[in-house]
Amino acid sequence: MTRIIFMGTPDFAVPSLKRLMADHDVIGVVTQPDRPVGRKQVLQPPPVKQVAIDNNIPVFQPEKLRKRDAIDRLKAMGTPDVYIVAAFGQILPQEVLDIPAHGSINVHASLLPRWRGASPIQTAIREGDSETGVTIMQMDAGLDTGPMLAKRALPIEPDDTGASLHDKLSVVGADLLAESLSGILSGQVQPQPQDDALATLAPQIRKQEGAIDWSQDAVVIERLVRAFTPWPGTYTTWDGKRLKVLSGSVVSGAAAPGDVVERGGTVAIGTGDGLYAPTQLQLAGSKAVSVEDFVNGYGDFIGATLGA
């Protein structure tokens, strides 16, 4: 039975870990430290840690795996056949990658070399891609630059959000990993180099990127809202308060960017090209409501201009 140390942190990594636990010997889990969550900043364990604890698997939570003491601690966990990495959240130094006999393998949520980096799921939606997928790759010291071992494509549906696509890809990744791992370890699967000329970068998302620029086209805004659901969310300002835009669609028509208008019984907002019709809104300090309920509660919303 293959001895594995698994490295991962968020929900995306959980299906892969569970599939490995069913078929192999997971001798340890490496994940990020517990982080404060919510208004009360209560420390919460990463989802991967909770799965490991529930199954009596040793857990190591280094703040930085590049440090000497962290590497020594990792080596003390034993020498596995392979490291499997899925959304771990840290770049591994070459010394770490070389510890296992078969190196280190990563489950990445894009069709490499497109969308290397931290936010491939959101970026694929935001950029209007028609498909994405998962790549199983041999890791090197670069940012998702290693040779590819297996790929599986998945269409991006018109109503996909960052959340729905995340959930689909986490399962696709777990399935592809389970199906290809034995061939990878036996040498039957030959690594294929990435074409760096085709590489694109999906960097970490900053919260301020969720601010809606109404001068952009409606289709761009619609993709942004879907991509940033549930995190970091998209927002504008109205009446001096932050107004979260939780969902909506593109409708025909025109109005000045940011102007709230009524068109055929639909509340819509002017953009650089076309209208964006929100379906769910949330004003700061209030709960999320349908746009109909919002307008019923705030009669002066129609006719307002949103944004700074």
PDB file of C-alpha atoms in Angstrom:
ATOM      1  CA  MET A   1       0.000   0.000   0.000  1.00  0.00           C
ATOM      2  CA  THR A   2       1.320   3.432  -0.975  1.00  0.00           C
ATOM      3  CA  ARG A   3       2.524   5.561   1.939  1.00  0.00           C
ATOM      4  CA  ILE A   4       1.377   9.161   1.504  1.00  0.00           C
ATOM      5  CA  ILE A   5       1.756  12.449   3.314  1.00  0.00           C
ATOM      6  CA  PHE A   6      -1.058  14.754   2.245  1.00  0.00           C
ATOM      7  CA  MET A   7      -0.718  18.534   2.135  1.00  0.00           C
ATOM      8  CA  GLY A   8      -3.876  20.618   1.839  1.00  0.00           C
ATOM      9  CA  THR A   9      -5.959  23.152   3.708  1.00  0.00           C
ATOM     10  CA  PRO A  10      -9.470  24.184   2.500  1.00  0.00           C
ATOM     11  CA  ASP A  11     -12.621  22.314   1.512  1.00  0.00           C
ATOM     12  CA  PHE A  12     -11.290  21.838  -2.026  1.00  0.00           C
ATOM     13  CA  ALA A  13      -8.691  19.380  -0.707  1.00  0.00           C
ATOM     14  CA  VAL A  14     -11.069  17.265   1.377  1.00  0.00           C
ATOM     15  CA  PRO A  15     -12.418  14.937  -1.381  1.00  0.00           C
ATOM     16  CA  SER A  16      -8.861  14.146  -2.510  1.00  0.00           C
ATOM     17  CA  LEU A  17      -7.789  13.331   1.043  1.00  0.00           C
ATOM     18  CA  LYS A  18     -10.801  11.093   1.609  1.00  0.00           C
ATOM     19  CA  ARG A  19     -10.179   9.169  -1.620  1.00  0.00           C
ATOM     20  CA  LEU A  20      -6.551   8.622  -0.665  1.00  0.00           C
ATOM     21  CA  MET A  21      -7.510   7.442   2.824  1.00  0.00           C
ATOM     22  CA  ALA A  22      -9.791   4.822   1.288  1.00  0.00           C
ATOM     23  CA  ASP A  23      -7.141   3.306  -0.988  1.00  0.00           C
ATOM     24  CA  HIS A  24      -3.745   4.117   0.521  1.00  0.00           C
ATOM     25  CA  ASP A  25      -1.861   4.606   3.786  1.00  0.00           C
ATOM     26  CA  VAL A  26      -1.986   8.308   4.647  1.00  0.00           C
ATOM     27  CA  ILE A  27       0.686   8.515   7.349  1.00  0.00           C
ATOM     28  CA  GLY A  28       0.420  12.251   7.964  1.00  0.00           C
ATOM     29  CA  VAL A  29      -1.319  15.478   7.013  1.00  0.00           C
ATOM     30  CA  VAL A  30       0.338  18.883   6.655  1.00  0.00           C
ATOM     31  CA  THR A  31      -1.977  21.892   6.669  1.00  0.00           C
ATOM     32  CA  GLN A  32      -2.043  25.586   7.496  1.00  0.00           C
ATOM     33  CA  PRO A  33      -2.318  26.798  11.117  1.00  0.00           C
ATOM     34  CA  ASP A  34      -5.734  27.388  12.659  1.00  0.00           C
ATOM     35  CA  ARG A  35      -7.022  30.866  11.785  1.00  0.00           C
ATOM     36  CA  PRO A  36      -9.449  33.263  13.525  1.00  0.00           C
ATOM     37  CA  VAL A  37     -12.849  33.352  11.838  1.00  0.00           C
ATOM     38  CA  GLY A  38     -15.883  35.628  12.114  1.00  0.00           C
ATOM     39  CA  ARG A  39     -16.543  38.753  14.122  1.00  0.00           C
ATOM     40  CA  LYS A  40     -15.447  37.113  17.360  1.00  0.00           C
ATOM     41  CA  GLN A  41     -12.233  35.872  15.694  1.00  0.00           C
ATOM     42  CA  VAL A  42     -12.592  32.352  17.066  1.00  0.00           C
ATOM     43  CA  LEU A  43      -9.779  30.010  16.025  1.00  0.00           C
ATOM     44  CA  GLN A  44     -11.022  27.418  13.541  1.00  0.00           C
ATOM     45  CA  PRO A  45      -9.126  24.398  12.222  1.00  0.00           C
ATOM     46  CA  PRO A  46      -8.765  24.008   8.450  1.00  0.00           C
ATOM     47  CA  PRO A  47     -11.232  21.482   6.971  1.00  0.00           C
ATOM     48  CA  VAL A  48      -8.369  19.121   6.092  1.00  0.00           C
ATOM     49  CA  LYS A  49      -7.159  19.108   9.699  1.00  0.00           C
ATOM     50  CA  GLN A  50     -10.613  18.160  10.939  1.00  0.00           C
ATOM     51  CA  VAL A  51     -10.761  15.172   8.582  1.00  0.00           C
ATOM     52  CA  ALA A  52      -7.314  14.065   9.719  1.00  0.00           C
ATOM     53  CA  ILE A  53      -8.228  14.339  13.410  1.00  0.00           C
ATOM     54  CA  ASP A  54     -11.454  12.404  12.843  1.00  0.00           C
ATOM     55  CA  ASN A  55      -9.394   9.587  11.323  1.00  0.00           C
ATOM     56  CA  ASN A  56      -6.502   9.629  13.807  1.00  0.00           C
ATOM     57  CA  ILE A  57      -3.943  10.855  11.271  1.00  0.00           C
ATOM     58  CA  PRO A  58      -1.021  12.911  12.653  1.00  0.00           C
ATOM     59  CA  VAL A  59      -1.226  16.608  11.741  1.00  0.00           C
ATOM     60  CA  PHE A  60       1.565  19.162  11.267  1.00  0.00           C
ATOM     61  CA  GLN A  61       0.676  22.870  10.890  1.00  0.00           C
ATOM     62  CA  PRO A  62       3.779  24.898   9.990  1.00  0.00           C
ATOM     63  CA  GLU A  63       3.473  28.654   9.612  1.00  0.00           C
ATOM     64  CA  LYS A  64       6.176  28.510   6.944  1.00  0.00           C
ATOM     65  CA  LEU A  65       7.347  25.201   5.551  1.00  0.00           C
ATOM     66  CA  ARG A  66      10.479  26.838   4.150  1.00  0.00           C
ATOM     67  CA  LYS A  67      12.021  27.246   7.605  1.00  0.00           C
ATOM     68  CA  ARG A  68      14.713  24.808   8.733  1.00  0.00           C
ATOM     69  CA  ASP A  69      12.877  23.617  11.826  1.00  0.00           C
ATOM     70  CA  ALA A  70       9.704  22.997   9.820  1.00  0.00           C
ATOM     71  CA  ILE A  71      11.585  20.947   7.221  1.00  0.00           C
ATOM     72  CA  ASP A  72      13.243  18.899   9.961  1.00  0.00           C
ATOM     73  CA  ARG A  73       9.872  18.301  11.607  1.00  0.00           C
ATOM     74  CA  LEU A  74       8.438  17.213   8.264  1.00  0.00           C
ATOM     75  CA  LYS A  75      11.264  14.736   7.726  1.00  0.00           C
ATOM     76  CA  ALA A  76      10.620  13.314  11.190  1.00  0.00           C
ATOM     77  CA  MET A  77       7.091  12.380  10.085  1.00  0.00           C
ATOM     78  CA  GLY A  78       8.650   9.641   7.957  1.00  0.00           C
ATOM     79  CA  THR A  79       9.629   9.120   4.352  1.00  0.00           C
ATOM     80  CA  PRO A  80       6.499   8.481   2.290  1.00  0.00           C
ATOM     81  CA  ASP A  81       6.347   7.178  -1.250  1.00  0.00           C
ATOM     82  CA  VAL A  82       4.877  10.494  -2.379  1.00  0.00           C
ATOM     83  CA  TYR A  83       3.576  13.839  -1.185  1.00  0.00           C
ATOM     84  CA  ILE A  84       0.115  14.681  -2.528  1.00  0.00           C
ATOM     85  CA  VAL A  85      -0.668  18.401  -2.466  1.00  0.00           C
ATOM     86  CA  ALA A  86      -4.069  20.046  -3.015  1.00  0.00           C
ATOM     87  CA  ALA A  87      -4.619  23.741  -2.254  1.00  0.00           C
ATOM     88  CA  PHE A  88      -2.062  23.716   0.547  1.00  0.00           C
ATOM     89  CA  GLY A  89      -1.418  27.452   0.337  1.00  0.00           C
ATOM     90  CA  GLN A  90       2.380  27.520   0.481  1.00  0.00           C
ATOM     91  CA  ILE A  91       5.062  27.073  -2.180  1.00  0.00           C
ATOM     92  CA  LEU A  92       7.230  24.086  -1.272  1.00  0.00           C
ATOM     93  CA  PRO A  93      11.033  24.432  -1.479  1.00  0.00           C
ATOM     94  CA  GLN A  94      12.917  21.936  -3.605  1.00  0.00           C
ATOM     95  CA  GLU A  95      14.359  20.238  -0.511  1.00  0.00           C
ATOM     96  CA  VAL A  96      10.838  19.352   0.581  1.00  0.00           C
ATOM     97  CA  LEU A  97       9.722  18.244  -2.882  1.00  0.00           C
ATOM     98  CA  ASP A  98      12.635  15.821  -3.076  1.00  0.00           C
ATOM     99  CA  ILE A  99      11.962  14.006   0.213  1.00  0.00           C
ATOM    100  CA  PRO A 100       9.545  11.325  -1.074  1.00  0.00           C
ATOM    101  CA  ALA A 101      10.829   8.551  -3.343  1.00  0.00           C
ATOM    102  CA  HIS A 102       8.354   9.555  -6.073  1.00  0.00           C
ATOM    103  CA  GLY A 103       8.513  13.293  -5.497  1.00  0.00           C
ATOM    104  CA  SER A 104       5.507  15.513  -4.959  1.00  0.00           C
ATOM    105  CA  ILE A 105       2.249  15.600  -6.933  1.00  0.00           C
ATOM    106  CA  ASN A 106      -0.211  18.479  -7.028  1.00  0.00           C
ATOM    107  CA  VAL A 107      -3.949  18.624  -7.771  1.00  0.00           C
ATOM    108  CA  HIS A 108      -4.470  21.996  -9.494  1.00  0.00           C
ATOM    109  CA  ALA A 109      -7.896  23.431 -10.388  1.00  0.00           C
ATOM    110  CA  SER A 110      -7.219  24.531 -13.969  1.00  0.00           C
ATOM    111  CA  LEU A 111      -6.103  23.200 -17.329  1.00  0.00           C
ATOM    112  CA  LEU A 112      -2.451  24.122 -17.054  1.00  0.00           C
ATOM    113  CA  PRO A 113      -0.588  26.091 -18.205  1.00  0.00           C
ATOM    114  CA  ARG A 114      -3.673  28.325 -18.171  1.00  0.00           C
ATOM    115  CA  TRP A 115      -4.294  29.929 -14.787  1.00  0.00           C
ATOM    116  CA  ARG A 116      -1.297  29.045 -12.716  1.00  0.00           C
ATOM    117  CA  GLY A 117      -1.538  30.508  -9.234  1.00  0.00           C
ATOM    118  CA  ALA A 118      -3.841  30.936  -6.267  1.00  0.00           C
ATOM    119  CA  SER A 119      -7.242  31.762  -7.828  1.00  0.00           C
ATOM    120  CA  PRO A 120      -7.749  29.592 -10.937  1.00  0.00           C
ATOM    121  CA  ILE A 121     -11.443  28.916 -10.282  1.00  0.00           C
ATOM    122  CA  GLN A 122     -12.529  32.524  -9.826  1.00  0.00           C
ATOM    123  CA  THR A 123     -10.279  33.757 -12.615  1.00  0.00           C
ATOM    124  CA  ALA A 124     -11.660  31.291 -15.163  1.00  0.00           C
ATOM    125  CA  ILE A 125     -15.213  32.573 -14.523  1.00  0.00           C
ATOM    126  CA  ARG A 126     -14.132  36.192 -14.358  1.00  0.00           C
ATOM    127  CA  GLU A 127     -12.355  35.981 -17.711  1.00  0.00           C
ATOM    128  CA  GLY A 128     -15.300  34.304 -19.440  1.00  0.00           C
ATOM    129  CA  ASP A 129     -13.667  30.917 -20.129  1.00  0.00           C
ATOM    130  CA  SER A 130     -16.020  28.303 -21.554  1.00  0.00           C
ATOM    131  CA  GLU A 131     -14.253  25.456 -19.782  1.00  0.00           C
ATOM    132  CA  THR A 132     -11.775  24.717 -17.042  1.00  0.00           C
ATOM    133  CA  GLY A 133     -10.690  21.518 -15.351  1.00  0.00           C
ATOM    134  CA  VAL A 134      -8.092  19.838 -13.177  1.00  0.00           C
ATOM    135  CA  THR A 135      -4.447  19.063 -13.837  1.00  0.00           C
ATOM    136  CA  ILE A 136      -2.437  16.523 -11.875  1.00  0.00           C
ATOM    137  CA  MET A 137       1.167  17.689 -12.067  1.00  0.00           C
ATOM    138  CA  GLN A 138       4.641  16.787 -10.834  1.00  0.00           C
ATOM    139  CA  MET A 139       5.716  19.643  -8.622  1.00  0.00           C
ATOM    140  CA  ASP A 140       8.864  21.698  -8.961  1.00  0.00           C
ATOM    141  CA  ALA A 141       9.985  24.795  -7.080  1.00  0.00           C
ATOM    142  CA  GLY A 142       8.064  27.157  -9.388  1.00  0.00           C
ATOM    143  CA  LEU A 143       4.456  28.329  -9.179  1.00  0.00           C
ATOM    144  CA  ASP A 144       2.480  25.510 -10.856  1.00  0.00           C
ATOM    145  CA  THR A 145       5.207  25.123 -13.492  1.00  0.00           C
ATOM    146  CA  GLY A 146       5.955  21.403 -13.200  1.00  0.00           C
ATOM    147  CA  PRO A 147       5.261  18.757 -15.861  1.00  0.00           C
ATOM    148  CA  MET A 148       1.683  17.539 -16.289  1.00  0.00           C
ATOM    149  CA  LEU A 149       0.612  13.977 -15.508  1.00  0.00           C
ATOM    150  CA  ALA A 150      -3.153  13.962 -16.150  1.00  0.00           C
ATOM    151  CA  LYS A 151      -5.890  16.407 -17.154  1.00  0.00           C
ATOM    152  CA  ARG A 152      -9.676  16.446 -17.158  1.00  0.00           C
ATOM    153  CA  ALA A 153     -11.785  19.260 -18.613  1.00  0.00           C
ATOM    154  CA  LEU A 154     -15.106  20.540 -17.276  1.00  0.00           C
ATOM    155  CA  PRO A 155     -17.463  23.030 -18.957  1.00  0.00           C
ATOM    156  CA  ILE A 156     -18.238  26.258 -17.122  1.00  0.00           C
ATOM    157  CA  GLU A 157     -22.006  26.641 -17.073  1.00  0.00           C
ATOM    158  CA  PRO A 158     -23.614  30.091 -17.548  1.00  0.00           C
ATOM    159  CA  ASP A 159     -24.848  30.055 -13.947  1.00  0.00           C
ATOM    160  CA  ASP A 160     -21.688  28.690 -12.328  1.00  0.00           C
ATOM    161  CA  THR A 161     -20.348  30.657  -9.384  1.00  0.00           C
ATOM    162  CA  GLY A 162     -17.015  30.421  -7.633  1.00  0.00           C
ATOM    163  CA  ALA A 163     -18.743  28.178  -5.094  1.00  0.00           C
ATOM    164  CA  SER A 164     -20.449  25.789  -7.523  1.00  0.00           C
ATOM    165  CA  LEU A 165     -17.397  25.422  -9.747  1.00  0.00           C
ATOM    166  CA  HIS A 166     -15.186  24.879  -6.696  1.00  0.00           C
ATOM    167  CA  ASP A 167     -17.371  22.002  -5.549  1.00  0.00           C
ATOM    168  CA  LYS A 168     -17.428  20.363  -8.981  1.00  0.00           C
ATOM    169  CA  LEU A 169     -13.674  20.647  -9.463  1.00  0.00           C
ATOM    170  CA  SER A 170     -12.882  19.299  -6.006  1.00  0.00           C
ATOM    171  CA  VAL A 171     -14.679  16.062  -6.941  1.00  0.00           C
ATOM    172  CA  VAL A 172     -13.154  15.949 -10.424  1.00  0.00           C
ATOM    173  CA  GLY A 173      -9.718  16.387  -8.863  1.00  0.00           C
ATOM    174  CA  ALA A 174     -10.266  13.591  -6.357  1.00  0.00           C
ATOM    175  CA  ASP A 175     -11.516  11.238  -9.086  1.00  0.00           C
ATOM    176  CA  LEU A 176      -8.668  12.037 -11.466  1.00  0.00           C
ATOM    177  CA  LEU A 177      -6.078  11.631  -8.706  1.00  0.00           C
ATOM    178  CA  ALA A 178      -7.481   8.254  -7.656  1.00  0.00           C
ATOM    179  CA  GLU A 179      -7.609   7.000 -11.243  1.00  0.00           C
ATOM    180  CA  SER A 180      -4.131   8.131 -12.251  1.00  0.00           C
ATOM    181  CA  LEU A 181      -2.001   7.702  -9.112  1.00  0.00           C
ATOM    182  CA  SER A 182      -1.022   4.067  -9.601  1.00  0.00           C
ATOM    183  CA  GLY A 183       0.059   4.728 -13.191  1.00  0.00           C
ATOM    184  CA  ILE A 184       2.026   7.770 -12.079  1.00  0.00           C
ATOM    185  CA  LEU A 185       3.886   5.873  -9.364  1.00  0.00           C
ATOM    186  CA  SER A 186       4.588   2.880 -11.609  1.00  0.00           C
ATOM    187  CA  GLY A 187       6.011   5.064 -14.361  1.00  0.00           C
ATOM    188  CA  GLN A 188       3.302   4.164 -16.870  1.00  0.00           C
ATOM    189  CA  VAL A 189       2.195   7.807 -16.975  1.00  0.00           C
ATOM    190  CA  GLN A 190       4.871   9.955 -18.579  1.00  0.00           C
ATOM    191  CA  PRO A 191       5.147  13.623 -17.501  1.00  0.00           C
ATOM    192  CA  GLN A 192       4.428  16.175 -20.229  1.00  0.00           C
ATOM    193  CA  PRO A 193       6.147  19.583 -20.009  1.00  0.00           C
ATOM    194  CA  GLN A 194       4.019  22.705 -19.940  1.00  0.00           C
ATOM    195  CA  ASP A 195       4.259  25.234 -22.735  1.00  0.00           C
ATOM    196  CA  ASP A 196       5.366  28.343 -20.857  1.00  0.00           C
ATOM    197  CA  ALA A 197       4.390  30.515 -23.836  1.00  0.00           C
ATOM    198  CA  LEU A 198       0.733  29.675 -23.126  1.00  0.00           C
ATOM    199  CA  ALA A 199       0.930  30.301 -19.381  1.00  0.00           C
ATOM    200  CA  THR A 200      -1.422  32.751 -17.674  1.00  0.00           C
ATOM    201  CA  LEU A 201      -1.436  33.792 -14.027  1.00  0.00           C
ATOM    202  CA  ALA A 202      -4.308  33.732 -11.528  1.00  0.00           C
ATOM    203  CA  PRO A 203      -2.907  35.661  -8.549  1.00  0.00           C
ATOM    204  CA  GLN A 204      -4.308  35.888  -5.054  1.00  0.00           C
ATOM    205  CA  ILE A 205      -7.570  37.837  -4.876  1.00  0.00           C
ATOM    206  CA  ARG A 206      -7.744  40.999  -2.790  1.00  0.00           C
ATOM    207  CA  LYS A 207     -10.996  42.014  -1.116  1.00  0.00           C
ATOM    208  CA  GLN A 208     -11.024  45.396  -2.838  1.00  0.00           C
ATOM    209  CA  GLU A 209     -11.266  43.658  -6.215  1.00  0.00           C
ATOM    210  CA  GLY A 210     -14.916  43.033  -5.343  1.00  0.00           C
ATOM    211  CA  ALA A 211     -15.750  46.723  -5.774  1.00  0.00           C
ATOM    212  CA  ILE A 212     -17.953  47.018  -8.871  1.00  0.00           C
ATOM    213  CA  ASP A 213     -16.919  49.527 -11.525  1.00  0.00           C
ATOM    214  CA  TRP A 214     -20.178  50.392 -13.256  1.00  0.00           C
ATOM    215  CA  SER A 215     -18.299  51.818 -16.238  1.00  0.00           C
ATOM    216  CA  GLN A 216     -17.379  48.255 -17.203  1.00  0.00           C
ATOM    217  CA  ASP A 217     -19.643  46.257 -19.513  1.00  0.00           C
ATOM    218  CA  ALA A 218     -22.605  44.456 -17.962  1.00  0.00           C
ATOM    219  CA  VAL A 219     -21.247  41.048 -19.041  1.00  0.00           C
ATOM    220  CA  VAL A 220     -17.978  41.769 -17.222  1.00  0.00           C
ATOM    221  CA  ILE A 221     -19.826  42.747 -14.050  1.00  0.00           C
ATOM    222  CA  GLU A 222     -22.073  39.678 -14.244  1.00  0.00           C
ATOM    223  CA  ARG A 223     -19.034  37.387 -14.482  1.00  0.00           C
ATOM    224  CA  LEU A 224     -17.346  39.193 -11.582  1.00  0.00           C
ATOM    225  CA  VAL A 225     -20.361  38.698  -9.323  1.00  0.00           C
ATOM    226  CA  ARG A 226     -20.493  34.979 -10.115  1.00  0.00           C
ATOM    227  CA  ALA A 227     -16.734  34.522  -9.798  1.00  0.00           C
ATOM    228  CA  PHE A 228     -16.591  36.212  -6.394  1.00  0.00           C
ATOM    229  CA  THR A 229     -19.477  34.222  -4.893  1.00  0.00           C
ATOM    230  CA  PRO A 230     -19.094  33.536  -2.009  1.00  0.00           C
ATOM    231  CA  TRP A 231     -15.687  35.175  -1.499  1.00  0.00           C
ATOM    232  CA  PRO A 232     -14.675  37.962  -1.480  1.00  0.00           C
ATOM    233  CA  GLY A 233     -18.100  39.074  -2.696  1.00  0.00           C
ATOM    234  CA  THR A 234     -18.965  42.064  -4.869  1.00  0.00           C
ATOM    235  CA  TYR A 235     -20.240  45.404  -3.674  1.00  0.00           C
ATOM    236  CA  THR A 236     -21.015  49.008  -4.498  1.00  0.00           C
ATOM    237  CA  THR A 237     -22.106  51.992  -2.407  1.00  0.00           C
ATOM    238  CA  TRP A 238     -25.546  53.542  -1.971  1.00  0.00           C
ATOM    239  CA  ASP A 239     -26.712  56.218   0.440  1.00  0.00           C
ATOM    240  CA  GLY A 240     -23.279  56.214   2.081  1.00  0.00           C
ATOM    241  CA  LYS A 241     -23.406  52.495   2.852  1.00  0.00           C
ATOM    242  CA  ARG A 242     -21.855  49.406   1.333  1.00  0.00           C
ATOM    243  CA  LEU A 243     -24.336  47.473  -0.772  1.00  0.00           C
ATOM    244  CA  LYS A 244     -23.467  43.876  -1.584  1.00  0.00           C
ATOM    245  CA  VAL A 245     -24.574  42.609  -4.988  1.00  0.00           C
ATOM    246  CA  LEU A 246     -25.104  38.890  -4.520  1.00  0.00           C
ATOM    247  CA  SER A 247     -26.536  37.821  -7.866  1.00  0.00           C
ATOM    248  CA  GLY A 248     -28.002  39.158 -11.092  1.00  0.00           C
ATOM    249  CA  SER A 249     -28.047  38.979 -14.868  1.00  0.00           C
ATOM    250  CA  VAL A 250     -27.478  41.025 -18.006  1.00  0.00           C
ATOM    251  CA  VAL A 251     -30.538  42.593 -19.630  1.00  0.00           C
ATOM    252  CA  SER A 252     -30.928  44.707 -22.739  1.00  0.00           C
ATOM    253  CA  GLY A 253     -31.111  48.472 -22.558  1.00  0.00           C
ATOM    254  CA  ALA A 254     -28.911  51.377 -21.564  1.00  0.00           C
ATOM    255  CA  ALA A 255     -28.464  53.884 -18.755  1.00  0.00           C
ATOM    256  CA  ALA A 256     -25.628  55.952 -17.365  1.00  0.00           C
ATOM    257  CA  PRO A 257     -23.120  53.840 -15.404  1.00  0.00           C
ATOM    258  CA  GLY A 258     -24.351  53.304 -11.851  1.00  0.00           C
ATOM    259  CA  ASP A 259     -27.844  54.725 -12.434  1.00  0.00           C
ATOM    260  CA  VAL A 260     -30.645  52.580 -11.021  1.00  0.00           C
ATOM    261  CA  VAL A 261     -33.560  52.415 -13.442  1.00  0.00           C
ATOM    262  CA  GLU A 262     -36.734  50.436 -14.034  1.00  0.00           C
ATOM    263  CA  ARG A 263     -37.081  48.648 -17.363  1.00  0.00           C
ATOM    264  CA  GLY A 264     -40.147  46.545 -18.094  1.00  0.00           C
ATOM    265  CA  GLY A 265     -40.838  45.842 -14.462  1.00  0.00           C
ATOM    266  CA  THR A 266     -37.184  44.935 -13.788  1.00  0.00           C
ATOM    267  CA  VAL A 267     -34.809  46.941 -11.634  1.00  0.00           C
ATOM    268  CA  ALA A 268     -31.540  47.410 -13.520  1.00  0.00           C
ATOM    269  CA  ILE A 269     -28.303  49.335 -13.191  1.00  0.00           C
ATOM    270  CA  GLY A 270     -26.552  51.174 -15.986  1.00  0.00           C
ATOM    271  CA  THR A 271     -23.085  50.027 -17.045  1.00  0.00           C
ATOM    272  CA  GLY A 272     -20.540  50.878 -19.712  1.00  0.00           C
ATOM    273  CA  ASP A 273     -22.479  48.652 -22.109  1.00  0.00           C
ATOM    274  CA  GLY A 274     -25.894  47.168 -21.308  1.00  0.00           C
ATOM    275  CA  LEU A 275     -27.822  46.887 -18.070  1.00  0.00           C
ATOM    276  CA  TYR A 276     -27.161  44.694 -15.056  1.00  0.00           C
ATOM    277  CA  ALA A 277     -30.282  43.472 -13.253  1.00  0.00           C
ATOM    278  CA  PRO A 278     -29.524  42.448  -9.659  1.00  0.00           C
ATOM    279  CA  THR A 279     -31.684  39.716  -8.148  1.00  0.00           C
ATOM    280  CA  GLN A 280     -30.378  39.719  -4.566  1.00  0.00           C
ATOM    281  CA  LEU A 281     -28.910  42.591  -2.536  1.00  0.00           C
ATOM    282  CA  GLN A 282     -27.638  43.094   0.985  1.00  0.00           C
ATOM    283  CA  LEU A 283     -27.222  46.494   2.591  1.00  0.00           C
ATOM    284  CA  ALA A 284     -24.571  46.796   5.307  1.00  0.00           C
ATOM    285  CA  GLY A 285     -26.054  45.790   8.659  1.00  0.00           C
ATOM    286  CA  SER A 286     -29.057  44.061   7.066  1.00  0.00           C
ATOM    287  CA  LYS A 287     -29.841  40.596   5.764  1.00  0.00           C
ATOM    288  CA  ALA A 288     -29.775  39.571   2.112  1.00  0.00           C
ATOM    289  CA  VAL A 289     -33.108  40.064   0.318  1.00  0.00           C
ATOM    290  CA  SER A 290     -34.540  39.820  -3.179  1.00  0.00           C
ATOM    291  CA  VAL A 291     -34.327  42.976  -5.258  1.00  0.00           C
ATOM    292  CA  GLU A 292     -38.131  43.226  -5.133  1.00  0.00           C
ATOM    293  CA  ASP A 293     -38.127  43.240  -1.330  1.00  0.00           C
ATOM    294  CA  PHE A 294     -35.243  45.692  -1.313  1.00  0.00           C
ATOM    295  CA  VAL A 295     -37.122  48.165  -3.518  1.00  0.00           C
ATOM    296  CA  ASN A 296     -40.259  47.743  -1.409  1.00  0.00           C
ATOM    297  CA  GLY A 297     -38.224  48.699   1.656  1.00  0.00           C
ATOM    298  CA  TYR A 298     -36.254  51.499   0.002  1.00  0.00           C
ATOM    299  CA  GLY A 299     -38.498  53.313  -2.433  1.00  0.00           C
ATOM    300  CA  ASP A 300     -35.819  55.871  -3.294  1.00  0.00           C
ATOM    301  CA  PHE A 301     -33.433  53.179  -4.617  1.00  0.00           C
ATOM    302  CA  ILE A 302     -34.792  53.552  -8.134  1.00  0.00           C
ATOM    303  CA  GLY A 303     -33.376  56.772  -9.503  1.00  0.00           C
ATOM    304  CA  ALA A 304     -30.257  56.628  -7.348  1.00  0.00           C
ATOM    305  CA  THR A 305     -26.700  56.500  -8.652  1.00  0.00           C
ATOM    306  CA  LEU A 306     -24.468  53.798  -7.186  1.00  0.00           C
ATOM    307  CA  GLY A 307     -20.752  53.986  -6.543  1.00  0.00           C
ATOM    308  CA  ALA A 308     -18.344  56.488  -5.088  1.00  0.00           C
TER     309      ALA A 308
END
